PDB file of N, CA and C in Angstrom:
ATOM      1  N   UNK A  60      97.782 139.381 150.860  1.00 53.00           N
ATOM      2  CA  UNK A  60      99.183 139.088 150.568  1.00 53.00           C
ATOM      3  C   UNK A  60      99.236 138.090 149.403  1.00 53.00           C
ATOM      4  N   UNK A  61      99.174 138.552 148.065  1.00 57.00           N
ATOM      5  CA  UNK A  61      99.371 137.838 147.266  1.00 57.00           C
ATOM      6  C   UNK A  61     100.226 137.915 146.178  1.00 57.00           C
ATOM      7  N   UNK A  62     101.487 138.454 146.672  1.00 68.00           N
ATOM      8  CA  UNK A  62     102.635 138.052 146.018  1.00 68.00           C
ATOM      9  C   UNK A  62     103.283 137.109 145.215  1.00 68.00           C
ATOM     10  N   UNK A  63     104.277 137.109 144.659  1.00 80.00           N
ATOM     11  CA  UNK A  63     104.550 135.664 144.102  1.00 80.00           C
ATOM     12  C   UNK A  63     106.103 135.794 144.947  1.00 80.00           C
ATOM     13  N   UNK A  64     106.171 134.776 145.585  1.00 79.00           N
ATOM     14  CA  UNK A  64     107.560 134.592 146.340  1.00 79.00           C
ATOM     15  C   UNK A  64     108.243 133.586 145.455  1.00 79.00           C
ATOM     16  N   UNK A  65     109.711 133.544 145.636  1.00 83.00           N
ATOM     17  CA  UNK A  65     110.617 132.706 144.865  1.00 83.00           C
ATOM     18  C   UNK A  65     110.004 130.894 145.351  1.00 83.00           C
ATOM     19  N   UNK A  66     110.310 130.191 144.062  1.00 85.00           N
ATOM     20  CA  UNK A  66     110.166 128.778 144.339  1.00 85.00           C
ATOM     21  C   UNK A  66     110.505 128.346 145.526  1.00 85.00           C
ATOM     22  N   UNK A  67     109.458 127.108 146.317  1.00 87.00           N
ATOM     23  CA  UNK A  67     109.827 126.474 147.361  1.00 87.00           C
ATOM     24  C   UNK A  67     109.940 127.927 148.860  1.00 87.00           C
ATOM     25  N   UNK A  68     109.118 128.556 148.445  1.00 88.00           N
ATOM     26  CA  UNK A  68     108.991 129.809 149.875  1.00 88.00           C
ATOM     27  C   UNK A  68     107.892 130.526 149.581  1.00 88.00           C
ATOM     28  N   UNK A  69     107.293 130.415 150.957  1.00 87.00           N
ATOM     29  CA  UNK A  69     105.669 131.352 151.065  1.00 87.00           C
ATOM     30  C   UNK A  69     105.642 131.809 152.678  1.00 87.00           C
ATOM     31  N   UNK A  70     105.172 132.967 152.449  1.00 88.00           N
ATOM     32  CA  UNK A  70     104.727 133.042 153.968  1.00 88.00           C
ATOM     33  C   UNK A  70     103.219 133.853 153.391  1.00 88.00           C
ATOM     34  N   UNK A  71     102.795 133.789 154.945  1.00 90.00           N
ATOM     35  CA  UNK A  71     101.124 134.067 155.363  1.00 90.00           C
ATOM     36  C   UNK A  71     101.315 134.760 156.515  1.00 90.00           C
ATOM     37  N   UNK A  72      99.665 135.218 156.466  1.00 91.00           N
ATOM     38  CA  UNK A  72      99.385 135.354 157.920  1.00 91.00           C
ATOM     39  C   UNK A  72      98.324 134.352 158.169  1.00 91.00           C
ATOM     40  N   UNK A  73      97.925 134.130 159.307  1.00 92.00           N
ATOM     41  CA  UNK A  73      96.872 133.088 159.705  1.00 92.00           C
ATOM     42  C   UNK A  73      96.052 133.339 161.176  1.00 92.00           C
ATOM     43  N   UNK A  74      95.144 133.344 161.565  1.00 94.00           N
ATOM     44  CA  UNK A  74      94.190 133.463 162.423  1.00 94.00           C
ATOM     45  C   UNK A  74      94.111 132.870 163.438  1.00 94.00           C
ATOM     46  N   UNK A  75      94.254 132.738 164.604  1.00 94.00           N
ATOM     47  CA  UNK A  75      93.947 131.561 165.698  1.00 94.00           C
ATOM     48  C   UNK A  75      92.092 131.715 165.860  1.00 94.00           C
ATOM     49  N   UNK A  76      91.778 130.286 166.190  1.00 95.00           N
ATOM     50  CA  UNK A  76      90.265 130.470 166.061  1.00 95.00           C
ATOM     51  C   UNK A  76      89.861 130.345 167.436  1.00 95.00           C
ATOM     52  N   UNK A  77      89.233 130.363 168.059  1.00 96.00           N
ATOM     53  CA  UNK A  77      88.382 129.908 169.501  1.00 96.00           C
ATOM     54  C   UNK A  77      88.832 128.953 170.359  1.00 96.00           C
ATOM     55  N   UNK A  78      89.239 127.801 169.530  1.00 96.00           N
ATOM     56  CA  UNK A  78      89.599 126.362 170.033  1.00 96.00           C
ATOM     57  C   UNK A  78      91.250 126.615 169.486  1.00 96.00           C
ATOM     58  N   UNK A  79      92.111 127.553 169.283  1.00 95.00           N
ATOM     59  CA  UNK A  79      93.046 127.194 169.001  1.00 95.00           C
ATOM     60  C   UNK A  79      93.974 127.144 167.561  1.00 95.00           C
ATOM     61  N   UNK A  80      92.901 126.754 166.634  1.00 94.00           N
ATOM     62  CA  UNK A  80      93.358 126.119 165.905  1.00 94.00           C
ATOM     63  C   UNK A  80      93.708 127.082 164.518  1.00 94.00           C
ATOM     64  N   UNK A  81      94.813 126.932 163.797  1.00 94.00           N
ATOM     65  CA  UNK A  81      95.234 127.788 162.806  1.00 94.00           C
ATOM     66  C   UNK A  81      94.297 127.130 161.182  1.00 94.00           C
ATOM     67  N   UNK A  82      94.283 127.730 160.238  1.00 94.00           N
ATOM     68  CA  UNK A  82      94.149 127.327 158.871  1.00 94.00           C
ATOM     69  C   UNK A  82      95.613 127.244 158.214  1.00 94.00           C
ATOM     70  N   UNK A  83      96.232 126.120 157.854  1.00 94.00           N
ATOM     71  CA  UNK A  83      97.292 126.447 156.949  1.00 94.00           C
ATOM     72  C   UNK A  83      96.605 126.418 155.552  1.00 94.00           C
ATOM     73  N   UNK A  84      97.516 127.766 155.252  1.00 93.00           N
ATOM     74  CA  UNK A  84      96.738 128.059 153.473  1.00 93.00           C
ATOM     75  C   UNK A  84      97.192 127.043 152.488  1.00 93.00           C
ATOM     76  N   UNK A  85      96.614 127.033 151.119  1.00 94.00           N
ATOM     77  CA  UNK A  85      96.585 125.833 150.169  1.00 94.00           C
ATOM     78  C   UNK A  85      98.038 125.747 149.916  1.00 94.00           C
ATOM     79  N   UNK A  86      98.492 127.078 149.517  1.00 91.00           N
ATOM     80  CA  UNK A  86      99.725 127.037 148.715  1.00 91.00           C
ATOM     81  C   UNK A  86     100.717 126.141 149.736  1.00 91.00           C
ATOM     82  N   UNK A  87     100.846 126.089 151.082  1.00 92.00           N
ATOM     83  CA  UNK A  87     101.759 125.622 151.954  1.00 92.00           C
ATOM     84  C   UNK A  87     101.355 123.958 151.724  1.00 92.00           C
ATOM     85  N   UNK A  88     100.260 124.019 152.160  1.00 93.00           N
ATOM     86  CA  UNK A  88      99.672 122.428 151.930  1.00 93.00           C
ATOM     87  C   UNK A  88     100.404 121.759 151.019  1.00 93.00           C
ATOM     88  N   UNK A  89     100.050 122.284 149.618  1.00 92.00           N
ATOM     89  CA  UNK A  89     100.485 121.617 147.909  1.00 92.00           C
ATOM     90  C   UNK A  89     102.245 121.744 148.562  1.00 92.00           C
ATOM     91  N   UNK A  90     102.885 122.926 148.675  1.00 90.00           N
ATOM     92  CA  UNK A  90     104.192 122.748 149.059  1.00 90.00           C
ATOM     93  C   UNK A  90     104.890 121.147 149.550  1.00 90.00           C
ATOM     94  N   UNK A  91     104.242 120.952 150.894  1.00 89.00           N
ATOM     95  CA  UNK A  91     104.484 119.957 151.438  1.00 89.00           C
ATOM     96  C   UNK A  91     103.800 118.498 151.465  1.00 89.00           C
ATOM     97  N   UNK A  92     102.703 118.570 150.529  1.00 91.00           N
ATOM     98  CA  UNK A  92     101.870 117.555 150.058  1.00 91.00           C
ATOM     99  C   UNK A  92     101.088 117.232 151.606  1.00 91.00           C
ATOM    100  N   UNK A  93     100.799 118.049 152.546  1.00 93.00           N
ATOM    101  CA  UNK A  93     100.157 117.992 153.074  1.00 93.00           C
ATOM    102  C   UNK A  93      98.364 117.703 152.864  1.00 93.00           C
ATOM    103  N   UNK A  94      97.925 116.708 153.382  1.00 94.00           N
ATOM    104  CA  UNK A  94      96.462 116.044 152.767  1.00 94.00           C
ATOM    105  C   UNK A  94      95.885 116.074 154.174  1.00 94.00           C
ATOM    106  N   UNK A  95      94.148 116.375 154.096  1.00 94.00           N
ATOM    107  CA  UNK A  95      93.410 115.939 155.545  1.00 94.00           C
ATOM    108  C   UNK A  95      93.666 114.490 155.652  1.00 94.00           C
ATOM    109  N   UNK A  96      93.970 114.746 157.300  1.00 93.00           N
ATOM    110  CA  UNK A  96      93.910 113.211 157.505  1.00 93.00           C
ATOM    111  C   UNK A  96      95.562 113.117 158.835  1.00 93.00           C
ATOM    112  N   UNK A  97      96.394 114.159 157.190  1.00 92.00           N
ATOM    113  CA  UNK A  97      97.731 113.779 157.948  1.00 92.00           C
ATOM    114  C   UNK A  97      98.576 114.255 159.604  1.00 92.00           C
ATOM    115  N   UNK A  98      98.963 113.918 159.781  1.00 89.00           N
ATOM    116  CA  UNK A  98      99.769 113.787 161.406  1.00 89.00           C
ATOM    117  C   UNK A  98     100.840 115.203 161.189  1.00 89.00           C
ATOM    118  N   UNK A  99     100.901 116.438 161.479  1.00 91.00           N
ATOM    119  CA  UNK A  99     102.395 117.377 161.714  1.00 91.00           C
ATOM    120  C   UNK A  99     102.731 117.453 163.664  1.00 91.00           C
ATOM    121  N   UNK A 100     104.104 117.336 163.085  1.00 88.00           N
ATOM    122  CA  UNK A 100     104.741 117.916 164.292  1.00 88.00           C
ATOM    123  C   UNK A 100     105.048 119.053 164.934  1.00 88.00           C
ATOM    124  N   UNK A 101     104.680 119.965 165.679  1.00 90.00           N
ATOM    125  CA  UNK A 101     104.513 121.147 166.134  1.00 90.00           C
ATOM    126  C   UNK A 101     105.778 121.193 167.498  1.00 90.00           C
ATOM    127  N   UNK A 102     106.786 122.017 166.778  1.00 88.00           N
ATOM    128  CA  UNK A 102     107.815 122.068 167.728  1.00 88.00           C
ATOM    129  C   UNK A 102     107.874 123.961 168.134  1.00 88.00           C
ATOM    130  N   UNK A 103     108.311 123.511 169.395  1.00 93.00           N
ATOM    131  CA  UNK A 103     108.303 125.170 169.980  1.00 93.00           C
ATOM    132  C   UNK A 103     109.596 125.635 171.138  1.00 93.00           C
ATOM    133  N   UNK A 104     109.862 126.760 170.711  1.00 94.00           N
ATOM    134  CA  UNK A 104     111.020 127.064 171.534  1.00 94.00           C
ATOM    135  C   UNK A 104     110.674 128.833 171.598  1.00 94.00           C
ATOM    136  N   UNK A 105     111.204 128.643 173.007  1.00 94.00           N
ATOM    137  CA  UNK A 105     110.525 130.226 173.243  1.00 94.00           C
ATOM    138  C   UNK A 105     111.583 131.372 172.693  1.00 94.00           C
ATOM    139  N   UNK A 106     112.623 131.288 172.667  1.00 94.00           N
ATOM    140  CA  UNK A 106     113.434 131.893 171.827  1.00 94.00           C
ATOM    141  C   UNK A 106     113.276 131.982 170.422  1.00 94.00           C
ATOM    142  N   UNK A 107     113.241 130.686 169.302  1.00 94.00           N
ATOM    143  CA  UNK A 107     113.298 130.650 168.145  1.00 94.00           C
ATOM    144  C   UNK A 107     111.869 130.626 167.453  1.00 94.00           C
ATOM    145  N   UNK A 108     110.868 130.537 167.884  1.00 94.00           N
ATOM    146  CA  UNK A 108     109.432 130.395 168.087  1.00 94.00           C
ATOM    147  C   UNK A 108     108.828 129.021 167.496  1.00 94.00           C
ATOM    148  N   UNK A 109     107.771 129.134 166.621  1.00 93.00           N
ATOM    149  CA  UNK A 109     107.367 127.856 166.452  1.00 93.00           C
ATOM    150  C   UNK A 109     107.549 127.121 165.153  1.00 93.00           C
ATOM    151  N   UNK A 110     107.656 126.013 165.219  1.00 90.00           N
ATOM    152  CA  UNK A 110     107.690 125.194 163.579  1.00 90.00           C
ATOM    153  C   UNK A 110     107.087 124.524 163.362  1.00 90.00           C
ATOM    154  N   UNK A 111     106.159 123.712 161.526  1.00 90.00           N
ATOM    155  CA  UNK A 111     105.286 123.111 161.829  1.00 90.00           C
ATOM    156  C   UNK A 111     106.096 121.884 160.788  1.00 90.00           C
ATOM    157  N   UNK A 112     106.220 120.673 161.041  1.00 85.00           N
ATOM    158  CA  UNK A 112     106.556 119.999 160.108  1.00 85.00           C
ATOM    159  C   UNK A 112     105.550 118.967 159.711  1.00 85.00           C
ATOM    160  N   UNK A 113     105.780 118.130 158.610  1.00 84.00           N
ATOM    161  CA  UNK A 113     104.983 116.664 158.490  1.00 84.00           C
ATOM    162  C   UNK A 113     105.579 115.577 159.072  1.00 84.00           C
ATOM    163  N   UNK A 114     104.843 115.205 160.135  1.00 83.00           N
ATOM    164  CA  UNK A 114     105.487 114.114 161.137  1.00 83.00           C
ATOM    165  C   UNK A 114     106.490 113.646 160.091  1.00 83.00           C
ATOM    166  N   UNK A 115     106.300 112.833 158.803  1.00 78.00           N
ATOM    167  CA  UNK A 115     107.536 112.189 158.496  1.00 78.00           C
ATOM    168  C   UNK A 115     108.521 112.659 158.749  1.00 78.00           C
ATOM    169  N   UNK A 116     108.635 114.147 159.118  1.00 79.00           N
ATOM    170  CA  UNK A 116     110.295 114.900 159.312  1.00 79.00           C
ATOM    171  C   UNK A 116     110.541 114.335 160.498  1.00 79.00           C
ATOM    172  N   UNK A 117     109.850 114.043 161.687  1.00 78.00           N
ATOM    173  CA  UNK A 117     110.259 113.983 162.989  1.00 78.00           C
ATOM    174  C   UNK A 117     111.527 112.899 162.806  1.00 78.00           C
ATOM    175  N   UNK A 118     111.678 111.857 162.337  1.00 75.00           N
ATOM    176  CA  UNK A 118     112.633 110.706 162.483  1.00 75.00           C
ATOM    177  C   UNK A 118     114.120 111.795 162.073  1.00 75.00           C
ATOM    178  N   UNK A 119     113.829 112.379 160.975  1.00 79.00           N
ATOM    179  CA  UNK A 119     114.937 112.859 160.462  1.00 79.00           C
ATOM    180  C   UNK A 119     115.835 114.118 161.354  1.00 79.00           C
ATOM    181  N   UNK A 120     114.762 114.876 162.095  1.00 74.00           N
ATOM    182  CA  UNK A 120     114.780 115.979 162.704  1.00 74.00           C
ATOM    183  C   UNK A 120     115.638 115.483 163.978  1.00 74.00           C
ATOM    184  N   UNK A 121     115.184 114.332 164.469  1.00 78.00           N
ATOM    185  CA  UNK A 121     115.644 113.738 166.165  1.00 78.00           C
ATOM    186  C   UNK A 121     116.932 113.291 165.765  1.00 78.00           C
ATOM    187  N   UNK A 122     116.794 112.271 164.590  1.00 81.00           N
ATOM    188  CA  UNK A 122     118.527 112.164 164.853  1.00 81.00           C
ATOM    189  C   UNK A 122     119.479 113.014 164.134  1.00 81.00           C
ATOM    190  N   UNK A 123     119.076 114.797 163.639  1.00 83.00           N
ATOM    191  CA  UNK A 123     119.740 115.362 163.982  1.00 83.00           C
ATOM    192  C   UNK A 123     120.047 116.450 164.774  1.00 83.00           C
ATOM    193  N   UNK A 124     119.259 116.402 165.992  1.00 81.00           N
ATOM    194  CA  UNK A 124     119.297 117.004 166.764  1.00 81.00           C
ATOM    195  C   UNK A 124     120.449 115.866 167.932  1.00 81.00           C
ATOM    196  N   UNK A 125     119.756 114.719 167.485  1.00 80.00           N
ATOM    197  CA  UNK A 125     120.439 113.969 168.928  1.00 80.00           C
ATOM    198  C   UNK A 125     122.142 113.636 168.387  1.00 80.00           C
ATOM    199  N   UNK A 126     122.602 113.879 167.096  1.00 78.00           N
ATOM    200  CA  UNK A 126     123.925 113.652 166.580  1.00 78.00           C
ATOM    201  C   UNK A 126     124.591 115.424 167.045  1.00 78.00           C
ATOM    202  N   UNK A 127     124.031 116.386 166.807  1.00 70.00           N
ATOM    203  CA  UNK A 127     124.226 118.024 167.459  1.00 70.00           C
ATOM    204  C   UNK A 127     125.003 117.767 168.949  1.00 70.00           C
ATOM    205  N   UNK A 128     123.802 116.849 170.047  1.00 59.00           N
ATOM    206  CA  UNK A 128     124.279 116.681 171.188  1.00 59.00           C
ATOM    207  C   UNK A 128     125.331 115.623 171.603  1.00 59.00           C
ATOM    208  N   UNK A 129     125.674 115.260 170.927  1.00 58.00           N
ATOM    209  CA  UNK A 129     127.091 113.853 170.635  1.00 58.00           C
ATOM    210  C   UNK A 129     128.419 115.321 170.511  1.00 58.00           C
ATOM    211  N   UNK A 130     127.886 115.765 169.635  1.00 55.00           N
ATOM    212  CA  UNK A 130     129.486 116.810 169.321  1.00 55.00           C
ATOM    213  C   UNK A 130     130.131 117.510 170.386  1.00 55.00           C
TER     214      UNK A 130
END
C-alpha cells in the first residue's frame, strides 16, 4: 500500500505479533512526531473500535469528553 494519500492522512495495515504488539509505520510516527521512548494512549470502544493517541492528547481529550457529559 503505497499510495500517496492527501496531507495530514495515512492509513496501513499492521500485524499483531506474539506478545501483542503492533509496528506503527514511519510515515504515522513523523506525522505525529512520535519518538522511541514516548508514552500513547490506547483508547477502545467496542462499537467505534480503537484509537491510538500521544499521551499529550489525553489532557485535551478528558476535558472534552468530561465538558460532552456536563451538556
Amino acid at each position: 500500500m503505497n499510495e500517496k494519500f492527501p496531507e495530514g492522512k495515512f492509513m496501513a495495515t499492521v500485524k499483531i505479533g506474539a506478545k501483542g504488539q503492533i509496528v506503527i509505520p514511519k510515515e504515522a510516527r513523523e506525522m505525529f512526531g512520535i519518538r522511541e521512548g514516548d508514552s500513547l494512549l490506547l483508547m477502545a470502544d467496542k462499537n467505534q473500535g480503537i484509537a491510538i493517541q500521544p499521551f499529550a492528547y489525553a489532557e485535551a481529550f478528558w476535558n472534552a469528553v468530561s465538558g460532552m457529559k456536563r451538556e
